[in-house]
Amino acid sequence: MIASARLPTVSGQPAIQVRGLVKAYGSLRAVDGIDLEVQRGQCVALLGPNGAGKTTTTEILEGYRQRDAGDVTVLGVDPGRADRRWRTRIGIVLQQVGDLAELTVRESLAHFAGYYPDPRPVDEVLDRVGLTAKADARGRTLSGGQRRRLDVGLGIIGRPELLFLDEPTTGFDPEARREFWSLIASLRAEGATILLTTHYLEEAEALADMVGVINRGRLVAFDPPHALGGRHTGTTRVAWTEDGAPRSVETETPTALVAELAARMGGEVPNLTVTRPTLEDMYLDLVDDGPGQAQP
């Protein structure tokens, strides 16, 4: 069953509305009838294997790629016919950005700030992306993770209402990734809407209000992280030790089972573990190329 993505209603017009989106290359439908709705102030993560259609979908929403069919509005405008004013309202962090090798970090940010009517102060952006100490370093001297931080800084310099992040933490070490998550949380607190593509499931779980899984050009699930693919109602494994022997049961009512065990054993259940399906478990089920998936 293909999911139709509709978030809980928040005040105002949705930031993104997509109905029946199609993009084909010859006989291959890279995007095959996606419906998506993202409300303002939400963070939505798109997951999917390489070639699933995530980047194509995002590029259509950004106005960089034309669609073949479907209705799309982003901040109330068709991105295929958007003007320069609309572009000042969005921020984009692409997987790869053109070379800024000879400019310093500060010069790069100042240059891009000139494209926006009300940019953030350069020093503020340097601080928020953790590059203050590298402000005067040239782009060619930055490490991969530092360059990615600069990419994020260029994406937020214009105070975007809507921020597109395409694999933003590639090359980040765990500490830098956590700092980035804090930055996203602060941008959301300011009212920004965020559409994120990522291969890091823990990133989607930490940041997103809703997670969409795209596989073979179709949106096959769209749920809060805790409920993706029926995760919250899936079978849970309860394991314990009784009479010196390990026991385990797969159950849909783990709380009731644990209560029963505790009552039977006088309150403490030896070696008790309760294992629910993980986000990774649900994701792998959804992208499995079984009978229910879309065909190119």
Coordinates of N, CA and C in Angstrom, one line a residue, residues 84-218:
R84 N 13.0 35.3 -8.3 CA 14.1 35.5 -7.4 C 13.7 35.7 -6.0
R85 N 12.6 36.4 -5.9 CA 12.1 36.7 -4.5 C 11.8 35.4 -3.8
W86 N 11.1 34.5 -4.5 CA 10.8 33.2 -3.8 C 12.1 32.5 -3.4
R87 N 13.2 32.6 -4.2 CA 14.4 31.9 -3.9 C 15.1 32.5 -2.7
T88 N 14.8 33.7 -2.4 CA 15.4 34.3 -1.1 C 14.7 33.8 0.1
R89 N 13.6 33.1 -0.1 CA 12.9 32.5 1.1 C 13.3 31.1 1.4
I90 N 14.1 30.5 0.6 CA 14.5 29.1 0.8 C 16.0 29.0 1.0
G91 N 16.4 28.0 1.7 CA 17.9 27.7 1.8 C 18.1 26.3 1.4
I92 N 19.3 26.1 0.8 CA 19.6 24.7 0.2 C 21.0 24.3 0.6
V93 N 21.1 23.1 1.1 CA 22.4 22.5 1.3 C 22.4 21.3 0.4
L94 N 23.2 21.3 -0.7 CA 23.2 20.3 -1.6 C 24.3 19.2 -1.2
Q95 N 24.2 18.0 -1.9 CA 25.2 17.0 -1.6 C 26.6 17.5 -2.0
Q96 N 26.7 18.2 -3.1 CA 28.0 18.8 -3.5 C 27.8 20.2 -3.9
V97 N 28.7 21.1 -3.6 CA 28.6 22.5 -3.8 C 29.8 22.9 -4.7
G98 N 29.6 23.9 -5.6 CA 30.7 24.4 -6.4 C 31.9 24.9 -5.5
D99 N 33.1 24.8 -6.1 CA 34.3 25.1 -5.4 C 34.4 26.6 -5.0
L100 N 34.8 26.7 -3.7 CA 35.1 28.1 -3.2 C 36.5 28.1 -2.6
A101 N 37.4 27.5 -3.4 CA 38.7 27.1 -2.8 C 39.5 28.3 -2.4
E102 N 39.4 29.4 -3.2 CA 40.3 30.6 -2.9 C 39.7 31.6 -2.0
L103 N 38.4 31.5 -1.7 CA 37.8 32.5 -0.8 C 38.0 31.9 0.7
T104 N 38.1 32.9 1.6 CA 38.1 32.4 3.0 C 36.7 32.1 3.4
V105 N 36.5 31.4 4.5 CA 35.2 31.1 5.0 C 34.4 32.3 5.2
R106 N 34.9 33.4 5.8 CA 34.2 34.6 6.0 C 33.8 35.3 4.7
E107 N 34.7 35.3 3.7 CA 34.4 35.9 2.4 C 33.3 35.1 1.7
S108 N 33.3 33.8 1.8 CA 32.2 33.0 1.2 C 30.9 33.4 1.7
L109 N 30.8 33.4 3.1 CA 29.5 33.7 3.7 C 29.1 35.1 3.4
A110 N 30.0 36.1 3.4 CA 29.7 37.5 3.1 C 29.2 37.6 1.7
H111 N 29.8 36.9 0.8 CA 29.4 37.0 -0.6 C 28.0 36.5 -0.8
F112 N 27.7 35.3 -0.2 CA 26.3 34.8 -0.4 C 25.3 35.6 0.4
A113 N 25.7 36.2 1.5 CA 24.8 37.1 2.3 C 24.2 38.2 1.4
G114 N 25.0 38.6 0.4 CA 24.6 39.7 -0.5 C 23.4 39.4 -1.4
Y115 N 23.1 38.1 -1.5 CA 21.9 37.8 -2.3 C 20.6 37.9 -1.6
Y116 N 20.6 38.1 -0.3 CA 19.4 38.1 0.5 C 19.1 39.4 1.1
P117 N 17.7 39.7 1.3 CA 17.4 41.0 1.8 C 17.6 41.2 3.3
D118 N 17.7 40.1 4.0 CA 17.9 40.3 5.5 C 18.7 39.1 6.0
P119 N 20.0 39.1 5.6 CA 20.8 37.9 6.0 C 21.2 37.9 7.4
R120 N 21.6 36.8 7.9 CA 22.1 36.7 9.3 C 23.5 37.3 9.3
P121 N 23.9 37.9 10.4 CA 25.3 38.4 10.5 C 26.3 37.3 10.3
V122 N 27.4 37.5 9.6 CA 28.3 36.5 9.2 C 28.9 35.9 10.5
D123 N 29.2 36.7 11.5 CA 29.8 36.2 12.7 C 28.8 35.2 13.4
E124 N 27.5 35.5 13.4 CA 26.6 34.6 14.0 C 26.6 33.3 13.3
V125 N 26.6 33.3 11.9 CA 26.6 32.0 11.2 C 27.9 31.2 11.5
L126 N 29.0 31.9 11.5 CA 30.3 31.3 11.9 C 30.2 30.5 13.2
D127 N 29.6 31.2 14.2 CA 29.4 30.6 15.5 C 28.5 29.4 15.5
R128 N 27.4 29.5 14.7 CA 26.4 28.5 14.8 C 26.8 27.2 14.0
V129 N 27.7 27.4 13.1 CA 28.1 26.2 12.4 C 29.5 25.7 12.8
G130 N 30.1 26.4 13.9 CA 31.3 25.9 14.5 C 32.6 26.2 13.7
L131 N 32.6 27.4 12.9 CA 33.7 27.7 12.1 C 34.4 29.0 12.5
T132 N 34.1 29.5 13.6 CA 34.7 30.8 14.0 C 36.2 30.8 13.9
A133 N 36.8 29.6 14.4 CA 38.3 29.5 14.4 C 38.8 29.4 13.0
K134 N 38.0 29.1 12.0 CA 38.4 28.9 10.6 C 37.9 30.1 9.7
A135 N 37.5 31.2 10.3 CA 36.9 32.2 9.6 C 37.8 32.8 8.5
D136 N 39.1 32.8 8.7 CA 40.1 33.3 7.8 C 40.8 32.3 7.0
A137 N 40.4 31.0 7.1 CA 41.0 29.9 6.3 C 40.4 29.9 5.0
R138 N 41.2 29.6 3.9 CA 40.7 29.4 2.6 C 40.0 28.1 2.4
G139 N 39.0 28.1 1.5 CA 38.2 26.9 1.3 C 39.0 25.6 1.0
R140 N 40.1 25.8 0.3 CA 40.9 24.6 -0.1 C 41.7 24.0 1.1
T141 N 41.7 24.7 2.2 CA 42.4 24.2 3.4 C 41.5 23.5 4.4
L142 N 40.2 23.5 4.1 CA 39.2 22.9 5.1 C 39.2 21.4 4.9
S143 N 39.0 20.7 6.0 CA 38.7 19.3 6.0 C 37.3 19.0 5.4
G144 N 37.0 17.8 5.1 CA 35.7 17.5 4.5 C 34.6 17.9 5.4
G145 N 34.7 17.6 6.7 CA 33.7 18.0 7.7 C 33.5 19.5 7.8
Q146 N 34.7 20.2 7.8 CA 34.6 21.7 7.9 C 34.0 22.2 6.7
R147 N 34.3 21.7 5.5 CA 33.6 22.2 4.3 C 32.1 22.0 4.3
R148 N 31.7 20.8 4.9 CA 30.3 20.6 5.0 C 29.6 21.6 6.0
R149 N 30.3 22.0 7.0 CA 29.8 23.0 7.9 C 29.6 24.3 7.2
L150 N 30.6 24.6 6.3 CA 30.5 25.8 5.5 C 29.2 25.7 4.6
D151 N 29.0 24.6 4.0 CA 27.8 24.4 3.1 C 26.6 24.7 3.9
V152 N 26.5 24.2 5.2 CA 25.3 24.5 6.0 C 25.2 26.0 6.3
G153 N 26.4 26.6 6.6 CA 26.3 28.0 6.8 C 25.8 28.8 5.6
L154 N 26.2 28.4 4.4 CA 25.7 29.1 3.2 C 24.2 28.8 3.1
G155 N 23.7 27.7 3.6 CA 22.3 27.4 3.5 C 21.4 28.2 4.4
I156 N 22.0 28.6 5.5 CA 21.2 29.3 6.5 C 21.4 30.8 6.6
I157 N 22.4 31.3 5.8 CA 22.8 32.7 5.9 C 21.6 33.7 5.6
G158 N 20.7 33.2 4.7 CA 19.6 34.1 4.3 C 18.3 34.0 5.2
R159 N 18.4 33.4 6.4 CA 17.2 33.2 7.2 C 16.1 32.5 6.5
P160 N 16.3 31.4 5.9 CA 15.3 30.8 5.1 C 14.0 30.4 5.9
E161 N 12.8 30.5 5.3 CA 11.6 30.0 5.8 C 11.6 28.5 5.7
L162 N 12.2 28.0 4.6 CA 12.2 26.6 4.3 C 13.6 26.2 4.0
L163 N 14.2 25.2 4.7 CA 15.5 24.8 4.5 C 15.6 23.3 3.9
F164 N 16.2 23.2 2.8 CA 16.4 21.8 2.2 C 17.8 21.4 2.6
L165 N 17.9 20.2 3.2 CA 19.2 19.6 3.6 C 19.3 18.2 2.9
D166 N 20.3 18.1 2.0 CA 20.5 16.9 1.3 C 21.8 16.2 1.8
E167 N 21.6 15.2 2.6 CA 22.7 14.5 3.3 C 23.7 15.5 4.0
P168 N 23.2 16.3 4.9 CA 24.0 17.5 5.4 C 25.1 17.1 6.3
T169 N 25.1 15.9 7.0 CA 26.1 15.6 7.9 C 27.1 14.5 7.4
T170 N 27.1 14.3 6.1 CA 28.2 13.5 5.5 C 29.5 14.0 5.8
G171 N 30.4 13.2 6.3 CA 31.7 13.6 6.7 C 31.9 14.1 8.1
F172 N 30.8 14.2 8.8 CA 30.8 14.7 10.2 C 31.2 13.6 11.1
D173 N 32.0 13.9 12.1 CA 32.3 12.9 13.2 C 31.1 13.0 14.2
P174 N 30.9 12.0 15.1 CA 29.8 12.0 15.9 C 29.5 13.2 16.7
E175 N 30.6 13.9 17.2 CA 30.4 15.1 18.0 C 29.8 16.2 17.1
A176 N 30.4 16.3 15.9 CA 29.9 17.4 15.0 C 28.5 17.1 14.6
R177 N 28.1 15.9 14.4 CA 26.8 15.5 14.0 C 25.8 16.0 15.1
R178 N 26.1 15.7 16.4 CA 25.3 16.1 17.5 C 25.2 17.7 17.6
E179 N 26.3 18.4 17.3 CA 26.2 19.8 17.3 C 25.3 20.3 16.1
F180 N 25.3 19.6 15.0 CA 24.4 20.0 13.9 C 23.0 19.8 14.3
W181 N 22.7 18.7 15.0 CA 21.3 18.4 15.4 C 20.8 19.6 16.3
S182 N 21.7 20.1 17.2 CA 21.3 21.2 18.0 C 21.0 22.5 17.2
L183 N 21.8 22.7 16.1 CA 21.6 23.8 15.2 C 20.2 23.6 14.6
I184 N 19.9 22.4 14.1 CA 18.5 22.2 13.5 C 17.4 22.5 14.5
A185 N 17.6 22.1 15.7 CA 16.6 22.3 16.7 C 16.4 23.8 17.0
S186 N 17.5 24.6 16.9 CA 17.4 26.0 17.1 C 16.7 26.7 15.9
L187 N 17.0 26.2 14.7 CA 16.3 26.8 13.5 C 14.8 26.5 13.6
R188 N 14.4 25.3 14.0 CA 13.0 25.0 14.1 C 12.4 25.9 15.2
A189 N 13.1 26.1 16.3 CA 12.5 27.0 17.3 C 12.2 28.4 16.8
E190 N 13.0 28.8 15.8 CA 12.8 30.1 15.2 C 11.7 30.1 14.1
G191 N 11.1 28.9 13.9 CA 10.0 28.8 12.9 C 10.3 28.3 11.6
A192 N 11.5 27.9 11.3 CA 11.9 27.3 10.0 C 11.3 26.0 9.8
T193 N 10.9 25.7 8.5 CA 10.5 24.4 8.1 C 11.7 23.7 7.4
I194 N 11.9 22.4 7.7 CA 13.1 21.7 7.2 C 12.7 20.4 6.5
L195 N 13.2 20.2 5.3 CA 13.1 18.9 4.6 C 14.5 18.4 4.5
L196 N 14.7 17.2 5.1 CA 16.0 16.6 5.2 C 16.0 15.2 4.5
T197 N 17.0 15.0 3.7 CA 17.3 13.6 3.2 C 18.6 13.2 3.9
T198 N 18.5 11.9 4.3 CA 19.7 11.4 5.1 C 19.7 9.9 5.0
H199 N 20.9 9.3 5.1 CA 21.1 7.9 5.2 C 21.2 7.4 6.7
Y200 N 21.3 8.4 7.6 CA 21.5 8.1 9.0 C 20.2 8.0 9.7
L201 N 19.8 6.8 10.0 CA 18.5 6.6 10.6 C 18.4 7.2 12.0
E202 N 19.5 7.3 12.8 CA 19.4 7.9 14.1 C 19.2 9.4 13.9
E203 N 19.7 10.0 12.8 CA 19.5 11.4 12.5 C 18.0 11.7 12.3
A204 N 17.4 10.9 11.5 CA 16.0 11.0 11.2 C 15.2 10.9 12.5
E205 N 15.5 9.9 13.4 CA 14.8 9.7 14.6 C 15.0 10.9 15.6
A206 N 16.2 11.5 15.6 CA 16.5 12.6 16.5 C 15.8 13.9 16.1
L207 N 15.7 14.1 14.7 CA 15.3 15.4 14.3 C 13.9 15.5 13.8
A208 N 13.3 14.5 13.2 CA 12.1 14.6 12.4 C 10.9 14.4 13.2
D209 N 9.9 15.2 12.8 CA 8.5 15.0 13.3 C 7.8 13.9 12.5
M210 N 8.2 13.8 11.2 CA 7.6 12.8 10.3 C 8.8 12.2 9.5
V211 N 8.7 10.9 9.2 CA 9.7 10.3 8.3 C 9.0 9.7 7.1
G212 N 9.4 10.0 5.9 CA 8.9 9.4 4.7 C 10.0 8.5 4.1
V213 N 9.5 7.3 3.7 CA 10.4 6.4 3.0 C 10.0 6.3 1.6
I214 N 11.0 6.6 0.7 CA 10.8 6.5 -0.8 C 11.6 5.3 -1.3
N215 N 10.9 4.5 -2.0 CA 11.5 3.3 -2.6 C 11.0 3.2 -4.1
R216 N 11.9 3.1 -5.0 CA 11.6 2.9 -6.4 C 10.6 4.0 -6.9
G217 N 10.8 5.2 -6.5 CA 10.0 6.3 -7.0 C 8.7 6.5 -6.3
R218 N 8.4 5.7 -5.3 CA 7.1 5.9 -4.6 C 7.3 6.1 -3.1

